[in-house]
Amino acid sequence: DQQVKQNSPSLSVQEGRISILNCDYTNSMFDYFLWYKKYPAEGPTFLISISSIKDKNEDGRFTVFLNKSAKHLSLHIVPSQPGDSAVYFCAASGSYNTDKLIFGTGTRLQVFP
Amino acid sequence: DTAVSQTPKYLVTQMGNDKSIKCEQNLGHDTMYWYKQDSKKFLKIMFSYNNKELIINETVPNRFSPKSPDKAHLNLHINSLELGDSAVYFCASSPQVAGMGTQYFGPGTRLTVL
């Protein structure tokens, strides 16, 4: 049972435009959400996170939005740059020490000039 | 000054062999993890250790045995390797246990079982 879903396996965006990556989850006990970025042959790198008490968190060009009622979060990248081309993983967790970080299957973002 | 390092980066071996993957973190974190990314790109947790104590042990065959000699190291030993063990294995660490802590990943070890 896949508790975190990224339904778009890939996304192609022109440089300078907005990239919107989506993520849906099913477990209402999740209260911490993260986005990771992964380049080929490297490990995932933390990008931005949000806790369930917020609906938005911003860090430079990256903004994460959380809609708890819809069990949906999204990552906005504005403006998109070619260096943003990577696979983006959404992840979610509860807040207990035995809770696991559950990852989505990733969305490959390609930013073209 | 690599934060989370793994060795080896690539491992090619025959079915039935025993192999180990080493992981070290120099971030001073208390918690370390092993993840498996299979051919479908699912990144799934296998184990987590907090201060050398096993916290999470997913449904993983007991051919997989993690060992944490100290809180900076978490090694993964795999006995009697099978074809289905072929995957990329990632080590990670976090300053606190999984629930609220950002995890920092190593570069991965690509294991190929022939």
Coordinates of C-alpha atoms in Angstrom, one line a residue, chain A:
Chain A
D1 CA 0.0 0.0 0.0
Q2 CA 1.7 3.2 -1.2
Q3 CA 1.0 5.9 1.4
V4 CA 2.8 8.6 -0.5
K5 CA 2.1 9.1 -4.2
Q6 CA 3.7 11.2 -6.9
N7 CA 1.5 10.5 -9.9
S8 CA 3.6 12.4 -12.4
P9 CA 6.7 10.5 -13.2
S10 CA 8.1 13.4 -15.2
L11 CA 7.7 17.1 -15.8
S12 CA 9.4 19.3 -18.4
V13 CA 9.5 23.1 -17.8
Q14 CA 11.1 26.0 -19.6
E15 CA 13.8 27.9 -17.8
G16 CA 12.4 30.9 -16.0
R17 CA 8.9 29.4 -15.6
I18 CA 7.3 27.9 -12.6
S19 CA 7.7 24.2 -11.8
I20 CA 5.0 22.6 -9.8
L21 CA 5.5 19.1 -8.4
N22 CA 2.6 17.3 -6.7
C23 CA 2.4 14.7 -4.0
D24 CA -0.6 13.0 -2.4
Y25 CA -0.7 11.0 0.8
T26 CA -3.2 8.7 2.4
N27 CA -2.2 8.5 6.1
S28 CA -3.8 11.2 8.2
M29 CA -1.3 10.5 10.9
F30 CA 1.5 12.1 8.9
D31 CA 2.4 15.4 10.3
Y32 CA 5.8 16.2 8.8
F33 CA 6.6 16.4 5.1
L34 CA 9.8 16.9 3.2
W35 CA 11.0 17.3 -0.4
Y36 CA 14.3 15.8 -1.5
K37 CA 16.2 16.3 -4.7
K38 CA 18.3 13.6 -6.3
Y39 CA 20.9 13.9 -9.0
P40 CA 22.1 10.7 -10.8
A41 CA 24.6 8.6 -8.9
E42 CA 24.1 10.7 -5.8
G43 CA 22.0 10.3 -2.6
P44 CA 18.9 12.4 -2.1
T45 CA 19.5 15.9 -0.7
F46 CA 17.1 17.6 1.6
L47 CA 15.4 20.6 0.0
I48 CA 12.6 21.9 2.1
S49 CA 10.1 20.6 4.8
I50 CA 6.8 21.6 6.3
S51 CA 5.0 20.5 9.4
S52 CA 1.3 20.0 9.6
I53 CA 0.7 23.1 11.6
K54 CA 1.6 25.2 8.6
D55 CA 0.2 25.4 5.1
K56 CA 3.2 27.1 3.5
N57 CA 6.9 27.2 3.9
E58 CA 9.2 29.2 1.7
D59 CA 13.0 29.0 1.1
G60 CA 14.3 31.2 -1.7
R61 CA 13.0 29.9 -5.0
F62 CA 11.3 26.9 -3.3
T63 CA 7.9 26.9 -1.7
V64 CA 6.0 24.0 -0.3
F65 CA 2.2 24.1 0.1
L66 CA 0.3 21.7 2.3
N67 CA -3.4 21.1 2.0
K68 CA -4.2 18.8 4.9
S69 CA -7.9 18.4 4.1
A70 CA -7.0 17.2 0.6
K71 CA -3.9 15.3 1.9
H72 CA -1.9 17.0 -0.8
L73 CA 1.3 18.9 -0.9
S74 CA 3.1 20.6 -3.7
L75 CA 6.5 22.1 -4.4
H76 CA 6.8 25.2 -6.4
I77 CA 10.1 26.3 -8.0
V78 CA 10.2 29.8 -9.3
P79 CA 12.0 30.6 -11.4
S80 CA 13.1 27.2 -12.7
Q81 CA 16.7 26.9 -13.6
P82 CA 18.5 24.1 -15.7
G83 CA 20.4 23.1 -12.5
D84 CA 17.0 22.2 -11.0
S85 CA 16.8 19.2 -13.4
A86 CA 16.8 16.2 -11.1
V87 CA 14.4 13.7 -9.5
Y88 CA 12.3 15.1 -6.7
F89 CA 11.0 12.9 -3.9
C90 CA 8.2 13.8 -1.6
A91 CA 8.4 12.1 1.9
A92 CA 6.2 12.0 4.9
S93 CA 6.4 10.9 8.5
G94 CA 4.6 10.9 11.8
S95 CA 6.2 12.4 14.9
Y96 CA 7.0 9.3 17.0
N97 CA 10.5 7.9 17.3
T98 CA 9.4 4.7 15.6
D99 CA 7.9 6.5 12.7
K100 CA 9.4 5.9 9.3
L101 CA 10.0 8.4 6.5
I102 CA 7.8 7.2 3.7
F103 CA 8.9 8.3 0.2
G104 CA 7.0 8.7 -3.0
T105 CA 8.4 7.3 -6.2
G106 CA 9.7 10.6 -7.4
T107 CA 9.1 13.0 -10.3
R108 CA 11.8 13.7 -12.8
L109 CA 12.0 17.4 -13.5
Q110 CA 13.7 18.6 -16.7
V111 CA 14.3 22.3 -17.1
F112 CA 15.2 23.3 -20.6
P113 CA 16.6 26.6 -21.9

